[in-house]
Coordinates of N, CA and C in Angstrom, one line a residue:
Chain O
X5 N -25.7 -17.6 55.6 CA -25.1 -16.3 55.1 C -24.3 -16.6 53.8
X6 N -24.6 -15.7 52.5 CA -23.7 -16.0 51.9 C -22.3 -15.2 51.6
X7 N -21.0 -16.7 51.4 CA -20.1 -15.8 51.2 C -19.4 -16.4 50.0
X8 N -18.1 -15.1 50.1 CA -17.7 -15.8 48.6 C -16.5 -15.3 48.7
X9 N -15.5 -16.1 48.5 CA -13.9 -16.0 49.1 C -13.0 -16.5 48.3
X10 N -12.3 -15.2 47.5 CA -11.0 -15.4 46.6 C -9.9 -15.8 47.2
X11 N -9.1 -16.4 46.3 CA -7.8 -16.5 46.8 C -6.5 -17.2 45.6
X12 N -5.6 -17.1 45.8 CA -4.9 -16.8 44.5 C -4.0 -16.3 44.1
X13 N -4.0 -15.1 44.4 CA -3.8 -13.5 43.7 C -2.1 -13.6 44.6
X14 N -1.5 -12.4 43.5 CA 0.2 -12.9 44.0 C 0.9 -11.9 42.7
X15 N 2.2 -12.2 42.3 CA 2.9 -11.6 42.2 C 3.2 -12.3 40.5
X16 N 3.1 -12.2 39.5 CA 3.2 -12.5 38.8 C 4.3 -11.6 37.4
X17 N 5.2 -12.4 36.9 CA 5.8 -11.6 35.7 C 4.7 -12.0 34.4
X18 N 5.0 -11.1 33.4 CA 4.3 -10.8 32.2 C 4.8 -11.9 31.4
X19 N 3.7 -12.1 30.9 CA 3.9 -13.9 30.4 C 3.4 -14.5 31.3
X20 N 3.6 -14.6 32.5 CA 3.4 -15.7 33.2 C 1.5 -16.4 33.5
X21 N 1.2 -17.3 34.2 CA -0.1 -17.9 34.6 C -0.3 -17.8 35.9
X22 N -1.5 -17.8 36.5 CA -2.3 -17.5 37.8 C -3.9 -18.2 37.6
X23 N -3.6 -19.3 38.4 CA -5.2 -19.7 38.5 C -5.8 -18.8 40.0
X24 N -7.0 -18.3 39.8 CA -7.6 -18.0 41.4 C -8.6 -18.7 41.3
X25 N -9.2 -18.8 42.3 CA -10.1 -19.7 43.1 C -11.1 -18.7 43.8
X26 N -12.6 -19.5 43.8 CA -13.8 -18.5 44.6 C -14.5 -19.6 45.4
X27 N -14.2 -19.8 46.6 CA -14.9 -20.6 47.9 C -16.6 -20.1 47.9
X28 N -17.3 -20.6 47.8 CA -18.9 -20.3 48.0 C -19.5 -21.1 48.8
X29 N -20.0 -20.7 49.6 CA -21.3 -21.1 50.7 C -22.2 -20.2 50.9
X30 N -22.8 -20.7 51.5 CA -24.5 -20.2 52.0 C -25.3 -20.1 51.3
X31 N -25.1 -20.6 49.7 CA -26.3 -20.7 48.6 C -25.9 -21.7 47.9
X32 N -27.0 -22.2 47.4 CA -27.1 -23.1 46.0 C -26.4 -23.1 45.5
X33 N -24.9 -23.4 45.4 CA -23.9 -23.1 44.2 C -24.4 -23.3 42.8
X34 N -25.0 -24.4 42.3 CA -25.1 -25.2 41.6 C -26.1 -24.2 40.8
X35 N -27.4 -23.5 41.4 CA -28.5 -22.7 41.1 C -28.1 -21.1 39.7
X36 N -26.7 -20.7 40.4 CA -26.2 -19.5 39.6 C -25.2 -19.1 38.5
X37 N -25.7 -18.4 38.1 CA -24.6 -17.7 37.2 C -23.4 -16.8 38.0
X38 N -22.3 -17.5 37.7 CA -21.0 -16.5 38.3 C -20.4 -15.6 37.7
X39 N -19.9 -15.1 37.7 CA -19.2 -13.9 37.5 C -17.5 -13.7 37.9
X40 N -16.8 -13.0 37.5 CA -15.6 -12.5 37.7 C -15.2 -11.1 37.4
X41 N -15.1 -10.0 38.1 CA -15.1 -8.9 38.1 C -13.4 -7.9 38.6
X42 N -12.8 -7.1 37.5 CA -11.6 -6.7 38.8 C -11.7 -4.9 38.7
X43 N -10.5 -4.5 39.0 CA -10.4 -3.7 39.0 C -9.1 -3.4 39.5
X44 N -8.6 -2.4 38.4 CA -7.1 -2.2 38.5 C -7.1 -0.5 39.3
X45 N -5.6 -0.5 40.0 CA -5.5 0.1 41.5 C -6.1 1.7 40.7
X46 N -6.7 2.1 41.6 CA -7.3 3.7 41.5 C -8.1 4.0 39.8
X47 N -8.5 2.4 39.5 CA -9.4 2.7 38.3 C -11.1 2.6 38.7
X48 N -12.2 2.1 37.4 CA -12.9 1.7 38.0 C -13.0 0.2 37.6
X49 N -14.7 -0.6 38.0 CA -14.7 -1.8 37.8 C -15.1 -2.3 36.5
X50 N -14.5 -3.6 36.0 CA -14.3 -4.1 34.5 C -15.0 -5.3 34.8
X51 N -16.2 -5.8 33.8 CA -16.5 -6.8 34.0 C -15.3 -8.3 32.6
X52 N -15.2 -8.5 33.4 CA -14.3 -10.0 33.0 C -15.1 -11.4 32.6
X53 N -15.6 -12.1 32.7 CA -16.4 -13.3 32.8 C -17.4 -13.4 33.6
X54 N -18.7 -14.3 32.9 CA -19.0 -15.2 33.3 C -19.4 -16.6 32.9
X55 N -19.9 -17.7 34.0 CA -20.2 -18.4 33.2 C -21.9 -19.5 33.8
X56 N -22.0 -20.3 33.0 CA -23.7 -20.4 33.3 C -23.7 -21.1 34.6
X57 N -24.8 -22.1 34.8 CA -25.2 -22.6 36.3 C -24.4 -23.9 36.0
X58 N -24.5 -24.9 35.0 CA -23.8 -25.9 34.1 C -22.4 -26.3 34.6
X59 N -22.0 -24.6 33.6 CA -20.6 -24.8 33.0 C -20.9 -24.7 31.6
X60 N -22.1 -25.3 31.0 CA -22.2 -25.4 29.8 C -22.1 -23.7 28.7
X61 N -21.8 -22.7 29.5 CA -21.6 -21.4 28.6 C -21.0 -20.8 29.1
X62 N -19.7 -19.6 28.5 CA -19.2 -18.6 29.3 C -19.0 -17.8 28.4
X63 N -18.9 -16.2 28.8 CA -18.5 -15.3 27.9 C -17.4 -14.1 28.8
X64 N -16.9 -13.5 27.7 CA -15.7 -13.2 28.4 C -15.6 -11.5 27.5
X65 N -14.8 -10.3 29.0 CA -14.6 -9.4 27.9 C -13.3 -9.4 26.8
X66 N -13.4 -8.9 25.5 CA -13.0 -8.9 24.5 C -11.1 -8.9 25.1
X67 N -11.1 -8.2 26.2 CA -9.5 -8.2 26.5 C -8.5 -8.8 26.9
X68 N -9.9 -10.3 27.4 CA -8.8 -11.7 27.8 C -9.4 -12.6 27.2
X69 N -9.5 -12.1 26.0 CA -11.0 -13.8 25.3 C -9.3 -14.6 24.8
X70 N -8.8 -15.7 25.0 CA -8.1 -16.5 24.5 C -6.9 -16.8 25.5
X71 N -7.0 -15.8 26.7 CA -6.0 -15.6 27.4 C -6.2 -16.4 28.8
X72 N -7.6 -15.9 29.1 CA -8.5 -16.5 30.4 C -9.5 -17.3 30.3
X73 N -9.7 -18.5 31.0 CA -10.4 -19.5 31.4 C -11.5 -19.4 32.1
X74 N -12.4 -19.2 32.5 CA -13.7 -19.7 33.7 C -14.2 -20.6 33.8
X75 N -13.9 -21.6 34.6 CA -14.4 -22.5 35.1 C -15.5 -22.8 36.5
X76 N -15.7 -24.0 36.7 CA -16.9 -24.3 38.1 C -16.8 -25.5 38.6
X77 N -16.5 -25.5 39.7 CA -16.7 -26.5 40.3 C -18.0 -27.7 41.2
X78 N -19.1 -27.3 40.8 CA -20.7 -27.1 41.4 C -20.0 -28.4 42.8
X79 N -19.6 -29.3 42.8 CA -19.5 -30.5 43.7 C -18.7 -29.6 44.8
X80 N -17.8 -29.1 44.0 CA -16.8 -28.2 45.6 C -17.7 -26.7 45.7
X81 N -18.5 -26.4 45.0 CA -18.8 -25.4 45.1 C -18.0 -23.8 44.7
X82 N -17.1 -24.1 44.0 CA -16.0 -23.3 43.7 C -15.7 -22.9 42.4
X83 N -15.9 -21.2 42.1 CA -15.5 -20.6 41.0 C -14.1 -20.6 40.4
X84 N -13.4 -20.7 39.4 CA -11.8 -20.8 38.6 C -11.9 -19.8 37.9
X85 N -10.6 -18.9 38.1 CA -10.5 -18.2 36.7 C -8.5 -18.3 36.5
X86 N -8.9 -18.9 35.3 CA -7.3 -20.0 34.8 C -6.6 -18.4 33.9
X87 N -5.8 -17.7 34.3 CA -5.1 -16.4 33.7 C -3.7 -17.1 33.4
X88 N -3.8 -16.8 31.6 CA -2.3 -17.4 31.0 C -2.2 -15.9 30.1
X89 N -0.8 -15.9 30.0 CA -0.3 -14.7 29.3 C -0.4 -13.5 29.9
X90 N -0.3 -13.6 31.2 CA -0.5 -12.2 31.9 C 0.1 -11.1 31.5
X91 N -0.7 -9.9 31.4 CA -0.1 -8.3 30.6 C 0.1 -7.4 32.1
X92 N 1.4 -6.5 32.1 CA 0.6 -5.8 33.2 C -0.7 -5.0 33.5
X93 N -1.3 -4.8 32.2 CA -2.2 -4.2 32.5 C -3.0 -5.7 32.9
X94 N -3.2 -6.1 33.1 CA -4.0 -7.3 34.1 C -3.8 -7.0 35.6
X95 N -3.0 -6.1 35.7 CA -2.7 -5.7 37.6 C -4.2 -5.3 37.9
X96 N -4.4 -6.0 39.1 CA -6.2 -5.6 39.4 C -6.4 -6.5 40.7
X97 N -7.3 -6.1 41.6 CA -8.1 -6.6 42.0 C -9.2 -7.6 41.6
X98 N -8.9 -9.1 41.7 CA -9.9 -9.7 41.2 C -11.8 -10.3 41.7
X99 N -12.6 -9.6 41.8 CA -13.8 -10.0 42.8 C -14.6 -11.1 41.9
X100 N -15.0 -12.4 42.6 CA -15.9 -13.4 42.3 C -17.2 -12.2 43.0
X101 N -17.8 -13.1 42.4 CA -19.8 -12.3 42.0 C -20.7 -12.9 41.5
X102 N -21.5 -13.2 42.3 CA -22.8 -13.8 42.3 C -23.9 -13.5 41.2
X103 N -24.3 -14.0 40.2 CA -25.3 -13.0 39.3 C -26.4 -13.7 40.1
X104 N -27.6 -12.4 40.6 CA -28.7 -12.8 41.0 C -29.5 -13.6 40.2
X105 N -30.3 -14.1 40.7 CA -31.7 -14.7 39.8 C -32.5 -13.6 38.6
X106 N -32.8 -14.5 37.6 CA -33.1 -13.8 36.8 C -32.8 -12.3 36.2
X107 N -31.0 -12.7 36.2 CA -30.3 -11.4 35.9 C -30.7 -10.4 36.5
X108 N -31.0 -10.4 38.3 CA -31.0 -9.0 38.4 C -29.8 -8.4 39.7
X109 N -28.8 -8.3 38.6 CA -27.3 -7.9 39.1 C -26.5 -9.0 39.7
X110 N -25.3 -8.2 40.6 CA -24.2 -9.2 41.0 C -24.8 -8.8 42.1
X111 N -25.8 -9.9 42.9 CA -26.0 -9.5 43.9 C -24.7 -9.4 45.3
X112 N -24.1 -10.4 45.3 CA -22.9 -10.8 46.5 C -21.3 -11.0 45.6
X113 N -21.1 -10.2 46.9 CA -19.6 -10.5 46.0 C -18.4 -10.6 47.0
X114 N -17.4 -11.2 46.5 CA -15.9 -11.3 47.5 C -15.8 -10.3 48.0
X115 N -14.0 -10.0 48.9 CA -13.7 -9.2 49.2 C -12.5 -9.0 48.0
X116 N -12.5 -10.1 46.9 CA -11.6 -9.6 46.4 C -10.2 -10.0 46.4
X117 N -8.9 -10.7 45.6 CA -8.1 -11.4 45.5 C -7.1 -10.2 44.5
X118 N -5.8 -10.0 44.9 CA -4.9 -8.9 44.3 C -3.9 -9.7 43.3
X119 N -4.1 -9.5 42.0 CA -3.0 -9.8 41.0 C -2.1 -8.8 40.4
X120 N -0.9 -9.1 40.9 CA 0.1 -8.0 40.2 C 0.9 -8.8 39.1
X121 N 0.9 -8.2 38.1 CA 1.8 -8.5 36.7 C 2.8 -7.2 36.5
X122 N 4.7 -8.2 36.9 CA 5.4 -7.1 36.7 C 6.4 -7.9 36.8
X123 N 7.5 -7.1 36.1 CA 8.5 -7.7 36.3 C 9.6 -7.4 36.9
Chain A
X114 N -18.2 -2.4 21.0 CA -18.5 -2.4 22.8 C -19.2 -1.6 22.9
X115 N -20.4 -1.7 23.9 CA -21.3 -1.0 24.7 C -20.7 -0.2 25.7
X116 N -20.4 1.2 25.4 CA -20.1 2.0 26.2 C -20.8 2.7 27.1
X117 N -20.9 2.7 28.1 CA -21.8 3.6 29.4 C -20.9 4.9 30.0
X118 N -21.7 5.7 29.1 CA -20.9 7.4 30.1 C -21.4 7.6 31.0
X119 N -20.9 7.9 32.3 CA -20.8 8.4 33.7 C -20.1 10.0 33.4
X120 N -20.6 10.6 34.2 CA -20.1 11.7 34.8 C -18.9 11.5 35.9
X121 N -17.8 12.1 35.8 CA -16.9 11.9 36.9 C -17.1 11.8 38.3
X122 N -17.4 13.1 38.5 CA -17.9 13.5 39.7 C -19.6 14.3 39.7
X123 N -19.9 13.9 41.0 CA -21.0 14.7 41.8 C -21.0 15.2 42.8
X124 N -21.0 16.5 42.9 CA -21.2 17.1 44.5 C -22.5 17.4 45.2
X125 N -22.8 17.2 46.1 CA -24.0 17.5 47.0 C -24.0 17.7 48.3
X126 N -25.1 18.6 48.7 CA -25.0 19.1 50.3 C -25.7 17.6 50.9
X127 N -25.3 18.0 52.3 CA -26.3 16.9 53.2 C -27.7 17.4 52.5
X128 N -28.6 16.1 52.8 CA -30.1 16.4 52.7 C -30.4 16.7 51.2
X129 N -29.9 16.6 50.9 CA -29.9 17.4 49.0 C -30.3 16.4 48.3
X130 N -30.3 16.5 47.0 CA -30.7 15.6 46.0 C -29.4 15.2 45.1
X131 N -28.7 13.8 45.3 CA -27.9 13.8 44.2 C -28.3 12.9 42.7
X132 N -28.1 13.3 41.5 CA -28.4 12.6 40.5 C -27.7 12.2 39.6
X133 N -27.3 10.8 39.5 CA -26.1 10.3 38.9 C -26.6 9.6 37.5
X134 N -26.2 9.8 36.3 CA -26.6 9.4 34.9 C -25.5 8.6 34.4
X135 N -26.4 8.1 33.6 CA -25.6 6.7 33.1 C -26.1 6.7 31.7
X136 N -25.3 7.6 30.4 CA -25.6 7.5 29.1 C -25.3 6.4 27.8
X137 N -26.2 5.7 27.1 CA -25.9 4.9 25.9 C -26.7 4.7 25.0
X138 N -26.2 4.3 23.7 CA -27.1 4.4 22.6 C -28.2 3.3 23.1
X139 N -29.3 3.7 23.4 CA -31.0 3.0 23.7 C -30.4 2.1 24.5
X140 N -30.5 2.6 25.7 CA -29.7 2.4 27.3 C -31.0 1.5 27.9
X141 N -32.2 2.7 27.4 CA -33.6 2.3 27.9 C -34.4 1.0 27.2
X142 N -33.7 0.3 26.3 CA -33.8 -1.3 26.1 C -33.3 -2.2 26.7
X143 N -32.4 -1.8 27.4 CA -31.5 -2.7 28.3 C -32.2 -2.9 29.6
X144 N -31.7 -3.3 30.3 CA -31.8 -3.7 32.1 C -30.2 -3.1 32.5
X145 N -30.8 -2.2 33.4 CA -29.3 -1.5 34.3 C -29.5 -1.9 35.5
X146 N -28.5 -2.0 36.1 CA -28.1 -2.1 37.3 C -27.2 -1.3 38.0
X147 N -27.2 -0.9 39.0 CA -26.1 0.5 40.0 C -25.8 -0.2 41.2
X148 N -24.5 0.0 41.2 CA -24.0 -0.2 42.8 C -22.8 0.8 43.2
X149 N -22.6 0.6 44.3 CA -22.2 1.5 45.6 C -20.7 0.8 45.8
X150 N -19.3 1.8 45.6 CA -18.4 1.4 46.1 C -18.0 2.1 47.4
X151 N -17.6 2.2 48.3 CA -16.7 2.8 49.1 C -15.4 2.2 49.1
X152 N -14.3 3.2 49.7 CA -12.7 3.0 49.4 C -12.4 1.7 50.4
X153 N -11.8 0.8 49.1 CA -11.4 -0.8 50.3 C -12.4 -1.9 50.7
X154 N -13.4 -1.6 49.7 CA -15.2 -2.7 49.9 C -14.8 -3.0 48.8
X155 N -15.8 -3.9 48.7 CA -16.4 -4.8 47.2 C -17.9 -3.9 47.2
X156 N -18.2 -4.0 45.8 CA -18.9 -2.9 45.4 C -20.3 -3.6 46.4
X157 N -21.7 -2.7 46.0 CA -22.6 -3.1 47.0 C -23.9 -3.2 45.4
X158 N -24.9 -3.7 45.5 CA -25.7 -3.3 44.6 C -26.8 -2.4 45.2
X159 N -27.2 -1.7 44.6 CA -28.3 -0.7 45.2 C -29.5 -0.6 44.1
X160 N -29.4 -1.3 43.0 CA -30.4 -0.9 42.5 C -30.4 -1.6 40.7
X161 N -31.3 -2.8 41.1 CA -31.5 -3.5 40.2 C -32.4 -3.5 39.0
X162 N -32.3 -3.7 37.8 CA -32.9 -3.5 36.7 C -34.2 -2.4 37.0
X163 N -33.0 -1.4 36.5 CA -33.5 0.0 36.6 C -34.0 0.8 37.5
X164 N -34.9 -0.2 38.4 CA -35.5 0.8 39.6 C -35.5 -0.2 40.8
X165 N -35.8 -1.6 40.8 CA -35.9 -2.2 42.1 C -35.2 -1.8 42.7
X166 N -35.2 -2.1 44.6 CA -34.2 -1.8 45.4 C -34.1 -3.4 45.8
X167 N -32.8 -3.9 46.3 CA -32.4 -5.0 47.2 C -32.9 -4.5 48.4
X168 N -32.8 -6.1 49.2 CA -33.3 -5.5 50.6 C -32.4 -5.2 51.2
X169 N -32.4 -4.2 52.5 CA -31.7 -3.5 52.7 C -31.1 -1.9 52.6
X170 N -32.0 -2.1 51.4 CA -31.2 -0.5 50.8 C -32.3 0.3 51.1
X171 N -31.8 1.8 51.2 CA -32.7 2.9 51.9 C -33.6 3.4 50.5
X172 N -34.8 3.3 50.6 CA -35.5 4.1 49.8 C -35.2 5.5 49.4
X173 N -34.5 5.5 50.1 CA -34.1 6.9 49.2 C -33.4 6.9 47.7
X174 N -32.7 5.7 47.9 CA -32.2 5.3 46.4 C -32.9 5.1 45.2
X175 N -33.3 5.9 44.1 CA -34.2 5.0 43.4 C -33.8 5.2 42.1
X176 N -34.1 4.7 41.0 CA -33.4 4.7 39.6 C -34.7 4.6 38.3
X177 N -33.9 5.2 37.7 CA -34.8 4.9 36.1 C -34.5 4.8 34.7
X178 N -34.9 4.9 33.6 CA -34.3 4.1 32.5 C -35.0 4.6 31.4
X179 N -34.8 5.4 30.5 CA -35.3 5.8 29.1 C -34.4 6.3 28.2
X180 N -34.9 5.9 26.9 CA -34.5 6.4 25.6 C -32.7 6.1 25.8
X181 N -32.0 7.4 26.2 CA -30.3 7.1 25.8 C -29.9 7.7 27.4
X182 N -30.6 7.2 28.7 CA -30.0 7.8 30.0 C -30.6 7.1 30.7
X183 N -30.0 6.1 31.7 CA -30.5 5.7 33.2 C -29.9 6.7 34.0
X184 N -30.7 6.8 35.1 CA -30.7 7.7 36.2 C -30.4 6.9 37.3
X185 N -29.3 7.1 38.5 CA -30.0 6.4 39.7 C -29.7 8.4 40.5
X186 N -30.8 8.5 41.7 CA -30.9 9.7 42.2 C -30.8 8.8 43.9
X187 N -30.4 9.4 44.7 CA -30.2 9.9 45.9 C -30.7 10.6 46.5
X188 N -31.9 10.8 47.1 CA -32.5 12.2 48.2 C -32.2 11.9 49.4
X189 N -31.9 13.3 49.6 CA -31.8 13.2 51.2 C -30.6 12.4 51.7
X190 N -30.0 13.2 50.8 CA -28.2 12.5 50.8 C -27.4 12.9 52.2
X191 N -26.6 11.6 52.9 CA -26.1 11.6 54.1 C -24.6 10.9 54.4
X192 N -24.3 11.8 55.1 CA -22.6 12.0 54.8 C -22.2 10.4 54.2
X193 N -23.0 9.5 55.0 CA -22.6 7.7 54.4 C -22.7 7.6 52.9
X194 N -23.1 8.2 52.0 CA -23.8 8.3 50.5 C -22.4 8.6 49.9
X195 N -21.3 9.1 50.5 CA -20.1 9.2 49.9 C -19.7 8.0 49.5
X196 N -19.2 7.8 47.9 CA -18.7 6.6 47.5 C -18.7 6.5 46.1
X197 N -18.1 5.9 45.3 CA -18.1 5.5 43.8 C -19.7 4.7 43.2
X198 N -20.0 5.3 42.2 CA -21.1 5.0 41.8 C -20.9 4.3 40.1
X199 N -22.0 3.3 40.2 CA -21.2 2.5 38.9 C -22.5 2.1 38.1
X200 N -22.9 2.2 36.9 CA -24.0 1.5 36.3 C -23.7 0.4 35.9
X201 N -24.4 -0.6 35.2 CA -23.8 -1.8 35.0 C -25.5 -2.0 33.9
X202 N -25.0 -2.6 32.7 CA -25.8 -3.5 31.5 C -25.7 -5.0 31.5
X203 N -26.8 -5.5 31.4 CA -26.7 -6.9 31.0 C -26.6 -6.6 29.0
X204 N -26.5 -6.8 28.4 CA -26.0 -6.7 26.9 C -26.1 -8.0 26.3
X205 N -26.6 -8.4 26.1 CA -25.9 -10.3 25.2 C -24.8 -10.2 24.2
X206 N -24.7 -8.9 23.7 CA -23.6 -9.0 22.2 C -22.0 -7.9 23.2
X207 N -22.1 -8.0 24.4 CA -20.9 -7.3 24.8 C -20.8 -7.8 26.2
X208 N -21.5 -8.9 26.9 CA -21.3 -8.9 28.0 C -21.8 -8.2 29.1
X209 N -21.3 -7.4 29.8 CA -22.0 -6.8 30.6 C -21.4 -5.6 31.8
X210 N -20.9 -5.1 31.0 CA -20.1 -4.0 31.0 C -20.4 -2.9 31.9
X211 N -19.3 -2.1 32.8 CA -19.8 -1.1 33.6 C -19.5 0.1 33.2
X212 N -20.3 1.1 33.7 CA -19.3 2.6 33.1 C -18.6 2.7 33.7
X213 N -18.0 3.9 33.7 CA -16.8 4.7 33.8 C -16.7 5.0 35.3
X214 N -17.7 5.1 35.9 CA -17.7 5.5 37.9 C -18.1 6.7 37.6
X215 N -19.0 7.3 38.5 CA -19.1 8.7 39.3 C -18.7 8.2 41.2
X216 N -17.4 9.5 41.1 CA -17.3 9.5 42.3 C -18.3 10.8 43.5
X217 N -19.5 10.3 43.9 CA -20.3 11.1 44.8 C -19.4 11.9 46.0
X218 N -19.4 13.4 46.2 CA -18.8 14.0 47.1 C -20.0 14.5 47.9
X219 N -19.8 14.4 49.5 CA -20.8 15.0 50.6 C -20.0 16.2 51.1
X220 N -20.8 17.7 50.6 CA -20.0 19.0 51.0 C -20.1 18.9 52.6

């Protein structure tokens, strides 16, 4: 079965940093493209990062390109997303996300990790 | 940025037909993708590059893709069909961006 399990998420002031973490089993880690996906309280969902099967590529949206990190861990099996300069508008729900094979969608995804930026 | 309009809302009876659009400049060059939120989940995918279904999903779900509108429609909609609806682009020059949500209402 696959799962995929954030953790991380906390209370953070503006300015501050937040690494979260994505646990993966029951697939190939090593095989996919990941993803990072949030969504801030009573909005809709924003895609954020991803990055290749490697490591060797990532791309990010325009609103945290210099701010946020994505990383991979293929040996631990485990997604990173390294958050410096937290804004509050960064308050969100953060979901790790599986990109299916041959780009077709996010097939699996967390339940989701809560970051609050506030002071 | 690649922007995807959603309609806010949709209302529909049981059994009905709901049809949720997803507008962008030549939308129908891309690969879309649609999934399924309900309140307090992680979203669900329902319907991959444009029309596939995942397994799992009820045929009744089905989607389509031309010129400046992907479609995904709903027949035979049932009270479970209540939930946020989301399109989603793969894009190489923007990422991969979702629209705005349609929130689906069952009268």
């Amino acid at each position: 079965e696959v799962q995929l399990v954030e953790s991380g998420g906390g209370l953070v002031q503006p300015g501050g940093s937040l690494r979260l973490s994505c646990a993966a089993s029951g697939f190939t880690f090593s095989n996919y493209w990941m993803n990072w996906v949030r969504q801030a309280p009573g909005k809709g969902l924003e895609w954020v990062a991803n990055i290749k099967q490697d490591g060797s590529e990532h791309f990010y949206v325009d609103s945290v390109k210099g701010r946020f990190t994505i990383s991979r861990d293929n040996a631990k099996t485990s997604l990173y997303l390294q958050m410096n300069s937290l804004r509050v508008e960064d308050t969100a729900v953060y979901y790790c996300a599986r990109d299916g094979a041959a780009a077709m969608g996010l097939d699996f995804w967390g339940q989701g990790t809560l970051v609050t930026v506030s002071s | 940025s690649y922007v995807l309009t959603q309609p806010p809302s949709v209302s529909v009876a049981p059994g009905k037909t709901a049809t949720i659009t997803c507008g962008a400049n030549d939308i129908g060059s891309k690969s879309v993708h649609w999934y399924q939120q309900k309140p307090g989940q992680a979203p669900v995918l329902v319907i991959y590059l444009d029309s596939d279904r995942p397994s799992g999903i009820p045929e009744r779900f089905s989607g389509s893709n031309s010129g400046n509108t992907a479609t995904l429609t709903v027949s035979r909609v049932e009270a479970g069909d209540e939930a946020d609806y989301y399109c989603q682009v793969w894009d190489s020059s923007s990422g991969h961006p979702f629209g705005s949500g349609t929130k689906v209402t069952v009268l």
